[in-house]
PDB file of C-alpha atoms in Angstrom:
ATOM      1  CA  MET A 147      44.120  92.191  96.344  1.00 49.00           C
ATOM      2  CA  ASP A 148      44.999  93.494  99.798  1.00 56.00           C
ATOM      3  CA  LEU A 149      48.795  93.766 100.272  1.00 48.00           C
ATOM      4  CA  LYS A 150      48.703  91.839 103.566  1.00 51.00           C
ATOM      5  CA  LEU A 151      46.637  89.062 101.992  1.00 46.00           C
ATOM      6  CA  SER A 152      49.011  88.902  99.016  1.00 50.00           C
ATOM      7  CA  THR A 153      52.054  88.664 101.302  1.00 49.00           C
ATOM      8  CA  LEU A 154      50.355  85.954 103.349  1.00 46.00           C
ATOM      9  CA  LEU A 155      49.642  83.881 100.238  1.00 43.00           C
ATOM     10  CA  CYS A 156      53.282  84.198  99.109  1.00 42.00           C
ATOM     11  CA  PHE A 157      54.584  82.995 102.461  1.00 46.00           C
ATOM     12  CA  THR A 158      52.047  80.156 102.512  1.00 42.00           C
ATOM     13  CA  LEU A 159      53.201  79.011  99.068  1.00 40.00           C
ATOM     14  CA  LEU A 160      56.874  79.324 100.094  1.00 41.00           C
ATOM     15  CA  PHE A 161      56.457  77.267 103.277  1.00 46.00           C
ATOM     16  CA  SER A 162      54.348  74.634 101.514  1.00 40.00           C
ATOM     17  CA  THR A 163      57.102  74.288  98.916  1.00 42.00           C
ATOM     18  CA  ILE A 164      59.717  73.817 101.632  1.00 46.00           C
ATOM     19  CA  LEU A 165      57.578  71.311 103.512  1.00 45.00           C
ATOM     20  CA  ASN A 166      56.584  69.482 100.341  1.00 46.00           C
ATOM     21  CA  PRO A 167      59.528  69.424  97.885  1.00 47.00           C
ATOM     22  CA  ALA A 168      57.419  67.544  95.343  1.00 48.00           C
ATOM     23  CA  LEU A 169      55.650  70.822  94.532  1.00 51.00           C
ATOM     24  CA  SER A 170      58.917  72.262  93.137  1.00 68.00           C
ATOM     25  CA  GLU A 171      60.521  69.099  91.845  1.00 86.00           C
ATOM     26  CA  ARG A 172      62.096  69.368  88.389  1.00 92.00           C
ATOM     27  CA  CYS A 173      62.813  65.677  87.846  1.00 96.00           C
ATOM     28  CA  ASN A 174      60.466  64.009  85.392  1.00 97.00           C
ATOM     29  CA  PRO A 175      58.507  61.377  87.378  1.00 97.00           C
ATOM     30  CA  LYS A 176      58.973  58.716  84.671  1.00 98.00           C
ATOM     31  CA  ASP A 177      62.746  59.204  84.670  1.00 98.00           C
ATOM     32  CA  LYS A 178      62.852  59.190  88.453  1.00 98.00           C
ATOM     33  CA  LYS A 179      60.952  55.914  88.598  1.00 98.00           C
ATOM     34  CA  VAL A 180      63.384  54.332  86.119  1.00 98.00           C
ATOM     35  CA  LEU A 181      66.432  55.533  88.056  1.00 98.00           C
ATOM     36  CA  LEU A 182      65.065  54.095  91.292  1.00 98.00           C
ATOM     37  CA  GLN A 183      64.514  50.788  89.473  1.00 98.00           C
ATOM     38  CA  ILE A 184      68.136  50.884  88.293  1.00 98.00           C
ATOM     39  CA  LYS A 185      69.287  51.523  91.848  1.00 97.00           C
ATOM     40  CA  LYS A 186      67.262  48.565  93.108  1.00 97.00           C
ATOM     41  CA  ALA A 187      68.613  46.317  90.343  1.00 97.00           C
ATOM     42  CA  PHE A 188      72.128  47.181  91.497  1.00 97.00           C
ATOM     43  CA  ASN A 189      71.139  46.224  95.098  1.00 95.00           C
ATOM     44  CA  ASP A 190      71.156  49.790  96.471  1.00 96.00           C
ATOM     45  CA  PRO A 191      74.921  50.436  96.276  1.00 96.00           C
ATOM     46  CA  ASP A 192      76.548  53.140  98.395  1.00 95.00           C
ATOM     47  CA  VAL A 193      77.527  55.108  95.310  1.00 95.00           C
ATOM     48  CA  LEU A 194      73.811  55.705  94.639  1.00 97.00           C
ATOM     49  CA  SER A 195      72.897  56.630  98.229  1.00 96.00           C
ATOM     50  CA  SER A 196      71.815  60.117  97.117  1.00 97.00           C
ATOM     51  CA  TRP A 197      69.109  58.571  94.932  1.00 98.00           C
ATOM     52  CA  THR A 198      66.162  58.809  97.317  1.00 97.00           C
ATOM     53  CA  PRO A 199      62.439  59.140  96.504  1.00 97.00           C
ATOM     54  CA  GLU A 200      62.154  62.264  98.645  1.00 96.00           C
ATOM     55  CA  THR A 201      64.681  64.344  96.699  1.00 97.00           C
ATOM     56  CA  ASP A 202      64.845  65.868  93.227  1.00 98.00           C
ATOM     57  CA  CYS A 203      66.926  63.719  90.857  1.00 97.00           C
ATOM     58  CA  CYS A 204      67.835  66.729  88.705  1.00 97.00           C
ATOM     59  CA  ARG A 205      69.117  68.755  91.644  1.00 96.00           C
ATOM     60  CA  TRP A 206      70.392  66.472  94.347  1.00 96.00           C
ATOM     61  CA  TRP A 207      71.287  63.082  92.897  1.00 98.00           C
ATOM     62  CA  PHE A 208      74.946  62.428  92.214  1.00 97.00           C
ATOM     63  CA  ASP A 209      75.954  61.041  88.794  1.00 97.00           C
ATOM     64  CA  VAL A 210      72.747  62.348  87.161  1.00 98.00           C
ATOM     65  CA  THR A 211      72.198  65.447  85.052  1.00 98.00           C
ATOM     66  CA  CYS A 212      69.093  66.757  83.309  1.00 98.00           C
ATOM     67  CA  ASP A 213      68.487  68.864  80.209  1.00 97.00           C
ATOM     68  CA  SER A 214      66.563  72.146  79.980  1.00 96.00           C
ATOM     69  CA  MET A 215      63.312  70.185  79.792  1.00 96.00           C
ATOM     70  CA  ASN A 216      64.161  68.415  83.068  1.00 97.00           C
ATOM     71  CA  ARG A 217      64.673  65.049  81.406  1.00 98.00           C
ATOM     72  CA  VAL A 218      67.614  62.894  82.483  1.00 98.00           C
ATOM     73  CA  ASN A 219      70.252  63.206  79.761  1.00 98.00           C
ATOM     74  CA  SER A 220      73.407  61.951  81.478  1.00 98.00           C
ATOM     75  CA  LEU A 221      74.197  58.998  83.708  1.00 98.00           C
ATOM     76  CA  PHE A 222      77.880  58.899  84.634  1.00 97.00           C
ATOM     77  CA  ILE A 223      78.719  56.497  87.472  1.00 97.00           C
ATOM     78  CA  TYR A 224      82.469  56.497  87.966  1.00 93.00           C
ATOM     79  CA  SER A 225      83.769  53.704  90.242  1.00 86.00           C
ATOM     80  CA  GLY A 226      81.790  52.925  93.400  1.00 82.00           C
ATOM     81  CA  ARG A 227      81.351  49.173  92.929  1.00 89.00           C
ATOM     82  CA  LEU A 228      78.188  48.604  90.974  1.00 95.00           C
ATOM     83  CA  SER A 229      77.498  44.883  91.133  1.00 95.00           C
ATOM     84  CA  GLY A 230      75.780  42.587  88.658  1.00 96.00           C
ATOM     85  CA  GLN A 231      74.639  43.065  85.091  1.00 97.00           C
ATOM     86  CA  ILE A 232      73.554  46.293  83.449  1.00 98.00           C
ATOM     87  CA  PRO A 233      69.823  46.625  84.246  1.00 98.00           C
ATOM     88  CA  PRO A 234      67.473  46.602  81.231  1.00 98.00           C
ATOM     89  CA  GLN A 235      65.836  49.760  82.605  1.00 98.00           C
ATOM     90  CA  VAL A 236      68.720  51.869  81.244  1.00 98.00           C
ATOM     91  CA  GLY A 237      66.906  51.685  77.916  1.00 98.00           C
ATOM     92  CA  ASP A 238      63.908  53.464  79.447  1.00 98.00           C
ATOM     93  CA  LEU A 239      65.636  56.854  79.675  1.00 98.00           C
ATOM     94  CA  PRO A 240      64.736  58.132  76.175  1.00 98.00           C
ATOM     95  CA  TYR A 241      66.549  61.472  76.486  1.00 98.00           C
ATOM     96  CA  LEU A 242      69.846  59.963  77.572  1.00 98.00           C
ATOM     97  CA  VAL A 243      72.779  61.430  75.644  1.00 98.00           C
ATOM     98  CA  ASP A 244      75.644  60.220  77.821  1.00 98.00           C
ATOM     99  CA  LEU A 245      75.831  56.772  79.478  1.00 98.00           C
ATOM    100  CA  ARG A 246      79.053  55.984  81.322  1.00 98.00           C
ATOM    101  CA  LEU A 247      79.531  53.124  83.747  1.00 97.00           C
ATOM    102  CA  HIS A 248      83.284  53.444  84.142  1.00 97.00           C
ATOM    103  CA  LYS A 249      85.748  51.570  86.384  1.00 96.00           C
ATOM    104  CA  GLN A 250      83.182  49.088  87.669  1.00 96.00           C
ATOM    105  CA  PRO A 251      85.074  45.796  88.211  1.00 96.00           C
ATOM    106  CA  ASP A 252      81.955  44.043  89.508  1.00 96.00           C
ATOM    107  CA  LEU A 253      79.857  44.940  86.468  1.00 97.00           C
ATOM    108  CA  THR A 254      79.388  41.675  84.590  1.00 97.00           C
ATOM    109  CA  GLY A 255      77.372  39.991  81.863  1.00 97.00           C
ATOM    110  CA  PRO A 256      76.729  41.069  78.276  1.00 98.00           C
ATOM    111  CA  ILE A 257      76.109  44.551  76.934  1.00 98.00           C
ATOM    112  CA  GLN A 258      72.449  45.208  77.690  1.00 97.00           C
ATOM    113  CA  PRO A 259      70.255  44.924  74.518  1.00 98.00           C
ATOM    114  CA  SER A 260      67.872  47.638  75.748  1.00 98.00           C
ATOM    115  CA  ILE A 261      70.679  50.179  75.154  1.00 98.00           C
ATOM    116  CA  ALA A 262      69.627  49.988  71.496  1.00 98.00           C
ATOM    117  CA  LYS A 263      66.521  52.006  72.445  1.00 98.00           C
ATOM    118  CA  LEU A 264      68.632  55.047  73.371  1.00 98.00           C
ATOM    119  CA  LYS A 265      68.390  56.762  69.996  1.00 97.00           C
ATOM    120  CA  ASN A 266      69.762  60.079  71.321  1.00 98.00           C
ATOM    121  CA  LEU A 267      72.875  58.522  72.828  1.00 98.00           C
ATOM    122  CA  MET A 268      76.123  60.224  71.827  1.00 98.00           C
ATOM    123  CA  SER A 269      78.581  58.741  74.344  1.00 98.00           C
ATOM    124  CA  LEU A 270      78.686  55.149  75.589  1.00 98.00           C
ATOM    125  CA  ASP A 271      81.477  54.218  78.019  1.00 98.00           C
ATOM    126  CA  LEU A 272      81.532  50.760  79.604  1.00 98.00           C
ATOM    127  CA  SER A 273      85.306  50.668  80.048  1.00 98.00           C
ATOM    128  CA  TRP A 274      87.299  49.102  82.892  1.00 97.00           C
ATOM    129  CA  THR A 275      84.530  46.630  83.722  1.00 97.00           C
ATOM    130  CA  ASN A 276      84.085  42.872  83.574  1.00 97.00           C
ATOM    131  CA  ILE A 277      81.374  42.864  80.940  1.00 98.00           C
ATOM    132  CA  SER A 278      81.717  39.849  78.676  1.00 98.00           C
ATOM    133  CA  GLY A 279      80.306  38.249  75.541  1.00 98.00           C
ATOM    134  CA  SER A 280      80.559  39.666  72.062  1.00 98.00           C
ATOM    135  CA  ILE A 281      80.263  43.235  70.819  1.00 98.00           C
ATOM    136  CA  PRO A 282      76.623  43.318  69.691  1.00 98.00           C
ATOM    137  CA  ASP A 283      75.441  44.389  66.248  1.00 97.00           C
ATOM    138  CA  PHE A 284      72.675  46.482  67.783  1.00 98.00           C
ATOM    139  CA  LEU A 285      75.198  49.193  68.683  1.00 98.00           C
ATOM    140  CA  SER A 286      75.106  50.169  64.999  1.00 97.00           C
ATOM    141  CA  GLN A 287      71.544  51.418  65.579  1.00 97.00           C
ATOM    142  CA  LEU A 288      72.827  54.284  67.734  1.00 98.00           C
ATOM    143  CA  LYS A 289      73.305  56.664  64.816  1.00 97.00           C
ATOM    144  CA  ASN A 290      74.137  59.688  66.991  1.00 97.00           C
ATOM    145  CA  LEU A 291      77.016  57.944  68.730  1.00 97.00           C
ATOM    146  CA  THR A 292      80.267  59.932  68.589  1.00 97.00           C
ATOM    147  CA  TYR A 293      82.193  58.160  71.369  1.00 98.00           C
ATOM    148  CA  LEU A 294      82.287  54.423  72.099  1.00 98.00           C
ATOM    149  CA  ASP A 295      84.612  53.007  74.759  1.00 98.00           C
ATOM    150  CA  LEU A 296      84.475  49.301  75.608  1.00 98.00           C
ATOM    151  CA  SER A 297      88.141  49.006  76.569  1.00 98.00           C
ATOM    152  CA  PHE A 298      89.672  47.126  79.509  1.00 98.00           C
ATOM    153  CA  SER A 299      86.894  44.533  79.650  1.00 98.00           C
ATOM    154  CA  ASN A 300      86.412  40.830  78.853  1.00 98.00           C
ATOM    155  CA  LEU A 301      84.724  41.035  75.467  1.00 98.00           C
ATOM    156  CA  THR A 302      85.316  38.140  73.092  1.00 98.00           C
ATOM    157  CA  GLY A 303      84.531  37.186  69.502  1.00 98.00           C
ATOM    158  CA  SER A 304      85.070  39.235  66.370  1.00 98.00           C
ATOM    159  CA  ILE A 305      84.586  42.938  65.786  1.00 98.00           C
ATOM    160  CA  PRO A 306      81.215  43.470  64.061  1.00 98.00           C
ATOM    161  CA  SER A 307      81.565  45.129  60.674  1.00 97.00           C
ATOM    162  CA  SER A 308      78.292  46.932  61.365  1.00 97.00           C
ATOM    163  CA  LEU A 309      80.080  49.453  63.598  1.00 97.00           C
ATOM    164  CA  SER A 310      81.120  51.229  60.392  1.00 96.00           C
ATOM    165  CA  GLN A 311      77.447  52.170  59.976  1.00 95.00           C
ATOM    166  CA  LEU A 312      77.826  54.728  62.772  1.00 96.00           C
ATOM    167  CA  PRO A 313      78.094  57.910  60.675  1.00 94.00           C
ATOM    168  CA  ASN A 314      79.203  60.236  63.481  1.00 95.00           C
ATOM    169  CA  LEU A 315      81.588  58.013  65.417  1.00 97.00           C
ATOM    170  CA  GLY A 316      84.768  59.940  66.208  1.00 97.00           C
ATOM    171  CA  ILE A 317      86.488  57.828  68.877  1.00 97.00           C
ATOM    172  CA  LEU A 318      86.408  54.025  69.107  1.00 98.00           C
ATOM    173  CA  HIS A 319      88.088  52.158  71.980  1.00 98.00           C
ATOM    174  CA  LEU A 320      87.986  48.370  71.737  1.00 98.00           C
ATOM    175  CA  ASP A 321      91.456  47.890  73.220  1.00 98.00           C
ATOM    176  CA  ARG A 322      92.372  45.584  76.108  1.00 98.00           C
ATOM    177  CA  ASN A 323      89.798  42.873  75.475  1.00 98.00           C
ATOM    178  CA  LYS A 324      89.997  39.315  74.107  1.00 98.00           C
ATOM    179  CA  LEU A 325      88.764  40.011  70.602  1.00 98.00           C
ATOM    180  CA  THR A 326      89.702  37.667  67.776  1.00 98.00           C
ATOM    181  CA  GLY A 327      89.456  37.527  64.001  1.00 98.00           C
ATOM    182  CA  PRO A 328      90.342  40.209  61.452  1.00 98.00           C
ATOM    183  CA  ILE A 329      89.827  43.949  61.401  1.00 98.00           C
ATOM    184  CA  PRO A 330      86.625  44.404  59.360  1.00 98.00           C
ATOM    185  CA  GLU A 331      87.052  45.503  55.760  1.00 97.00           C
ATOM    186  CA  SER A 332      84.172  47.914  56.339  1.00 96.00           C
ATOM    187  CA  PHE A 333      86.279  50.023  58.723  1.00 96.00           C
ATOM    188  CA  GLY A 334      87.582  51.899  55.689  1.00 93.00           C
ATOM    189  CA  GLU A 335      84.138  53.518  55.541  1.00 90.00           C
ATOM    190  CA  PHE A 336      84.943  55.450  58.726  1.00 86.00           C
ATOM    191  CA  HIS A 337      87.242  57.807  56.863  1.00 66.00           C
ATOM    192  CA  PHE A 338      84.996  60.875  57.139  1.00 70.00           C
ATOM    193  CA  SER A 339      84.540  60.797  60.890  1.00 79.00           C
ATOM    194  CA  LEU A 340      86.862  58.541  62.884  1.00 93.00           C
ATOM    195  CA  ILE A 341      89.488  60.559  64.776  1.00 95.00           C
ATOM    196  CA  SER A 342      90.926  57.805  66.975  1.00 97.00           C
ATOM    197  CA  LEU A 343      90.882  54.018  66.553  1.00 98.00           C
ATOM    198  CA  TYR A 344      92.195  51.843  69.376  1.00 98.00           C
ATOM    199  CA  LEU A 345      92.263  48.061  68.842  1.00 98.00           C
ATOM    200  CA  SER A 346      95.398  47.204  70.817  1.00 98.00           C
ATOM    201  CA  HIS A 347      95.965  44.365  73.285  1.00 98.00           C
ATOM    202  CA  ASN A 348      93.608  41.853  71.685  1.00 98.00           C
ATOM    203  CA  GLN A 349      94.139  38.701  69.631  1.00 98.00           C
ATOM    204  CA  LEU A 350      93.234  40.124  66.241  1.00 98.00           C
ATOM    205  CA  SER A 351      94.757  38.292  63.277  1.00 98.00           C
ATOM    206  CA  GLY A 352      94.969  38.354  59.505  1.00 98.00           C
ATOM    207  CA  LYS A 353      95.931  41.205  57.212  1.00 98.00           C
ATOM    208  CA  ILE A 354      95.035  44.835  57.717  1.00 98.00           C
ATOM    209  CA  PRO A 355      92.296  45.565  55.139  1.00 97.00           C
ATOM    210  CA  THR A 356      93.412  47.633  52.159  1.00 97.00           C
ATOM    211  CA  SER A 357      90.232  49.684  52.618  1.00 96.00           C
ATOM    212  CA  LEU A 358      91.912  51.362  55.585  1.00 96.00           C
ATOM    213  CA  ALA A 359      93.939  53.348  53.057  1.00 95.00           C
ATOM    214  CA  LYS A 360      90.904  55.687  53.096  1.00 94.00           C
ATOM    215  CA  LEU A 361      91.244  56.166  56.848  1.00 93.00           C
ATOM    216  CA  ASP A 362      92.691  59.507  57.926  1.00 94.00           C
ATOM    217  CA  SER A 363      92.653  59.304  61.706  1.00 96.00           C
ATOM    218  CA  GLU A 364      94.766  61.264  64.157  1.00 97.00           C
ATOM    219  CA  THR A 365      95.504  58.148  66.246  1.00 98.00           C
ATOM    220  CA  ILE A 366      95.754  54.514  65.137  1.00 98.00           C
ATOM    221  CA  ASP A 367      96.742  51.888  67.705  1.00 98.00           C
ATOM    222  CA  PHE A 368      96.773  48.248  66.558  1.00 98.00           C
ATOM    223  CA  SER A 369      99.590  47.189  68.883  1.00 98.00           C
ATOM    224  CA  ARG A 370      99.886  43.805  70.613  1.00 98.00           C
ATOM    225  CA  ASN A 371      97.829  41.681  68.261  1.00 98.00           C
ATOM    226  CA  LYS A 372      98.677  39.025  65.660  1.00 98.00           C
ATOM    227  CA  LEU A 373      98.245  41.109  62.542  1.00 98.00           C
ATOM    228  CA  GLU A 374     100.203  40.101  59.447  1.00 98.00           C
ATOM    229  CA  GLY A 375     101.435  41.485  56.171  1.00 97.00           C
ATOM    230  CA  ASP A 376     101.387  45.058  54.921  1.00 98.00           C
ATOM    231  CA  ALA A 377     100.523  48.143  56.952  1.00 98.00           C
ATOM    232  CA  SER A 378     101.786  50.814  54.566  1.00 98.00           C
ATOM    233  CA  MET A 379      98.225  51.766  53.549  1.00 97.00           C
ATOM    234  CA  LEU A 380      97.776  53.400  56.968  1.00 97.00           C
ATOM    235  CA  PHE A 381     100.248  56.113  55.947  1.00 97.00           C
ATOM    236  CA  GLY A 382     100.240  58.652  53.132  1.00 96.00           C
ATOM    237  CA  LEU A 383     101.619  62.082  52.264  1.00 96.00           C
ATOM    238  CA  ASN A 384      98.174  63.712  52.263  1.00 94.00           C
ATOM    239  CA  LYS A 385      97.022  62.344  55.600  1.00 95.00           C
ATOM    240  CA  THR A 386      96.885  64.192  58.919  1.00 96.00           C
ATOM    241  CA  THR A 387      97.788  61.272  61.174  1.00 97.00           C
ATOM    242  CA  LEU A 388      99.639  62.116  64.386  1.00 98.00           C
ATOM    243  CA  ILE A 389     100.190  58.813  66.195  1.00 98.00           C
ATOM    244  CA  VAL A 390     100.613  55.265  64.840  1.00 98.00           C
ATOM    245  CA  ASP A 391     101.376  52.275  67.065  1.00 98.00           C
ATOM    246  CA  LEU A 392     101.694  48.913  65.281  1.00 98.00           C
ATOM    247  CA  SER A 393     104.133  47.345  67.718  1.00 98.00           C
ATOM    248  CA  ARG A 394     104.230  43.663  68.641  1.00 98.00           C
ATOM    249  CA  ASN A 395     102.480  42.152  65.655  1.00 98.00           C
ATOM    250  CA  LEU A 396     103.641  39.995  62.731  1.00 98.00           C
ATOM    251  CA  LEU A 397     103.703  42.753  60.136  1.00 98.00           C
ATOM    252  CA  GLU A 398     106.046  42.417  57.172  1.00 98.00           C
ATOM    253  CA  PHE A 399     106.583  45.210  54.636  1.00 98.00           C
ATOM    254  CA  ASP A 400     109.342  47.400  53.191  1.00 98.00           C
ATOM    255  CA  LEU A 401     109.699  50.499  55.363  1.00 98.00           C
ATOM    256  CA  SER A 402     111.746  52.344  52.726  1.00 97.00           C
ATOM    257  CA  LYS A 403     108.718  52.479  50.419  1.00 97.00           C
ATOM    258  CA  VAL A 404     106.332  54.019  52.953  1.00 98.00           C
ATOM    259  CA  LYS A 405     105.195  57.623  52.444  1.00 96.00           C
ATOM    260  CA  PHE A 406     104.723  59.229  55.836  1.00 97.00           C
ATOM    261  CA  PRO A 407     102.381  62.152  56.588  1.00 97.00           C
ATOM    262  CA  LYS A 408     104.196  65.330  57.598  1.00 97.00           C
ATOM    263  CA  SER A 409     101.959  65.580  60.678  1.00 98.00           C
ATOM    264  CA  LEU A 410     103.296  62.332  62.220  1.00 98.00           C
ATOM    265  CA  PHE A 411     105.003  62.825  65.593  1.00 96.00           C
ATOM    266  CA  SER A 412     104.831  59.347  67.170  1.00 98.00           C
ATOM    267  CA  LEU A 413     105.649  56.075  65.380  1.00 98.00           C
ATOM    268  CA  ASP A 414     106.030  52.693  67.069  1.00 98.00           C
ATOM    269  CA  LEU A 415     106.786  49.660  64.889  1.00 98.00           C
ATOM    270  CA  ASN A 416     108.819  47.550  67.320  1.00 98.00           C
ATOM    271  CA  HIS A 417     108.676  43.726  67.366  1.00 98.00           C
ATOM    272  CA  ASN A 418     107.531  43.021  63.801  1.00 98.00           C
ATOM    273  CA  LYS A 419     109.164  41.618  60.657  1.00 98.00           C
ATOM    274  CA  ILE A 420     109.625  44.902  58.823  1.00 98.00           C
ATOM    275  CA  THR A 421     112.358  45.039  56.187  1.00 98.00           C
ATOM    276  CA  GLY A 422     114.116  47.682  54.102  1.00 98.00           C
ATOM    277  CA  SER A 423     115.866  50.785  55.355  1.00 98.00           C
ATOM    278  CA  ILE A 424     114.810  53.830  57.311  1.00 97.00           C
ATOM    279  CA  PRO A 425     113.612  56.392  54.735  1.00 97.00           C
ATOM    280  CA  VAL A 426     115.364  59.745  54.690  1.00 97.00           C
ATOM    281  CA  GLU A 427     111.930  61.415  54.709  1.00 96.00           C
ATOM    282  CA  LEU A 428     111.723  60.702  58.438  1.00 97.00           C
ATOM    283  CA  THR A 429     114.380  63.376  58.998  1.00 97.00           C
ATOM    284  CA  GLN A 430     111.820  65.947  57.842  1.00 96.00           C
ATOM    285  CA  LEU A 431     109.290  65.041  60.530  1.00 97.00           C
ATOM    286  CA  ASP A 432     109.027  66.545  64.001  1.00 96.00           C
ATOM    287  CA  LEU A 433     109.105  63.141  65.662  1.00 97.00           C
ATOM    288  CA  GLN A 434     108.651  63.107  69.413  1.00 97.00           C
ATOM    289  CA  TYR A 435     108.731  59.324  69.679  1.00 98.00           C
ATOM    290  CA  LEU A 436     110.136  56.593  67.456  1.00 98.00           C
ATOM    291  CA  ASN A 437     110.707  52.859  67.952  1.00 98.00           C
ATOM    292  CA  VAL A 438     111.663  50.509  65.120  1.00 98.00           C
ATOM    293  CA  SER A 439     113.567  47.983  67.251  1.00 98.00           C
ATOM    294  CA  TYR A 440     113.260  44.203  66.838  1.00 98.00           C
ATOM    295  CA  ASN A 441     112.674  44.202  63.098  1.00 98.00           C
ATOM    296  CA  ARG A 442     114.732  43.259  60.011  1.00 98.00           C
ATOM    297  CA  LEU A 443     115.923  46.683  58.916  1.00 98.00           C
ATOM    298  CA  CYS A 444     119.242  47.331  57.194  1.00 97.00           C
ATOM    299  CA  GLY A 445     121.371  50.251  56.112  1.00 97.00           C
ATOM    300  CA  GLN A 446     122.512  53.499  57.655  1.00 97.00           C
ATOM    301  CA  ILE A 447     120.225  55.558  59.874  1.00 97.00           C
ATOM    302  CA  PRO A 448     119.710  58.828  57.946  1.00 97.00           C
ATOM    303  CA  VAL A 449     121.381  61.851  59.501  1.00 96.00           C
ATOM    304  CA  GLY A 450     119.197  64.807  60.351  1.00 94.00           C
ATOM    305  CA  GLY A 451     115.967  65.819  61.979  1.00 95.00           C
ATOM    306  CA  LYS A 452     115.236  64.030  65.233  1.00 96.00           C
ATOM    307  CA  LEU A 453     116.659  60.625  64.280  1.00 97.00           C
ATOM    308  CA  GLN A 454     119.925  61.051  66.220  1.00 97.00           C
ATOM    309  CA  SER A 455     118.136  62.422  69.288  1.00 96.00           C
ATOM    310  CA  PHE A 456     116.773  58.988  70.166  1.00 97.00           C
ATOM    311  CA  ASP A 457     118.944  56.468  72.000  1.00 97.00           C
ATOM    312  CA  SER A 458     120.014  53.072  70.690  1.00 97.00           C
ATOM    313  CA  SER A 459     116.937  51.321  72.108  1.00 97.00           C
ATOM    314  CA  THR A 460     114.931  52.958  69.321  1.00 98.00           C
ATOM    315  CA  TYR A 461     116.898  51.013  66.705  1.00 98.00           C
ATOM    316  CA  PHE A 462     118.515  47.948  68.230  1.00 96.00           C
ATOM    317  CA  HIS A 463     117.892  44.294  67.325  1.00 97.00           C
ATOM    318  CA  ASN A 464     117.653  44.828  63.590  1.00 97.00           C
ATOM    319  CA  ARG A 465     119.386  42.761  60.935  1.00 88.00           C
ATOM    320  CA  CYS A 466     122.053  45.223  59.818  1.00 93.00           C
ATOM    321  CA  LEU A 467     121.073  48.739  60.853  1.00 97.00           C
ATOM    322  CA  CYS A 468     123.987  51.044  61.602  1.00 96.00           C
ATOM    323  CA  GLY A 469     124.947  54.629  62.190  1.00 96.00           C
ATOM    324  CA  THR A 470     124.441  57.016  65.107  1.00 96.00           C
ATOM    325  CA  PRO A 471     123.208  56.221  67.750  1.00 97.00           C
ATOM    326  CA  LEU A 472     124.186  52.625  66.783  1.00 96.00           C
ATOM    327  CA  PRO A 473     127.750  51.659  65.894  1.00 95.00           C
ATOM    328  CA  SER A 474     129.036  53.238  62.697  1.00 94.00           C
ATOM    329  CA  CYS A 475     128.600  51.503  59.381  1.00 91.00           C
ATOM    330  CA  LYS A 476     131.699  49.672  58.067  1.00 79.00           C
TER     331      LYS A 476
END
C-alpha cells in the first residue's frame, strides 16, 4: 500500500474515532443499559451526572469500574443522596464483585431480592442508610461474599441463621440496627473464616450460644444489647482474639475462671453482672484498653502488667474491688 494512502487511512480512522466515541467504547452495551436504568430509577441524581449515554462507562463514569473484559465489576456510590429503594436492575450486572451504596440517608425500603442473582459478589455494603425490613435469607446464596456491612440502618427482626452458610465471609457488620432475638446457634460454624463480628447496638437477647466457643475471631463486638448469662466461651488460651467488647448487656459469669488469649489487647465488660475477681493472668497481657466497671467484682486488683496503668474509671462501681488505682484493700 502506498505510504501516503496508508497515512491517510490512519488519520481517517483516528478522526472518526474522535468524532464517534462509540467506535472505541470499552463499556459493555448491556451493562451500560442497566446502569442508565439504575440512574433513571434513582431519578437522575447529581451524584450520577457523569453517567451519560454519550460517554464510556468504563472510562468516564464516576463510581463505576470495569474488569479486564470491560464488564462492570464495581459499583461504589459513596454519599450523594440517592433517593428511593434499591432498583431491581442492580441484579442485572452479572460480573459485579463489589456493590457499595454507602452513607445514603434517603435510601429506603427492603434489601433488593435481585441482589441474590449477583453470584460473583464479594463485597456488599449498604451501611449508613435507611433501608428497613428484615435481613433476608437470600443473602446466604452469595457464596463468594467475604464482606457484608448492613450497619447503621433500620433493619428489624432476627438474624437469619443461614448467614453461617457463607463459607468465605470474613467481616460481618450488623451493628446499629433494631435487630431482636438471639444470636443464631449456627454462628459457631463461622470459625474457619470470620475475622470480625459486629452485632452491637441492637436489641439482641437470650444467651450467647455455646457453639461460639469454636469462633476464633480477631474482633467480637456484642455491646449494647440484652444478652444474658455466660460469655466465657468467647475466650480461650489457644485463640487469637484481639478485641472483645461485651459492654452494656446482662451477662453474668465468674471472671476469675475465664482463660484469656495472650493476643488480647482490648477488653470491655462494663455494665454487666459479672462476678468473681480479676484473674492474675491479665497481668501477662499487653492490654491497651480495659474496662470492667459497673459489675459485681471483688478482691484485690492484681499487681503487674498494665493493670495499674489504667485509671479508676476502669474499675469503679464494683461490689468490693480494691487496690491500685482504687483505694487499698483493708
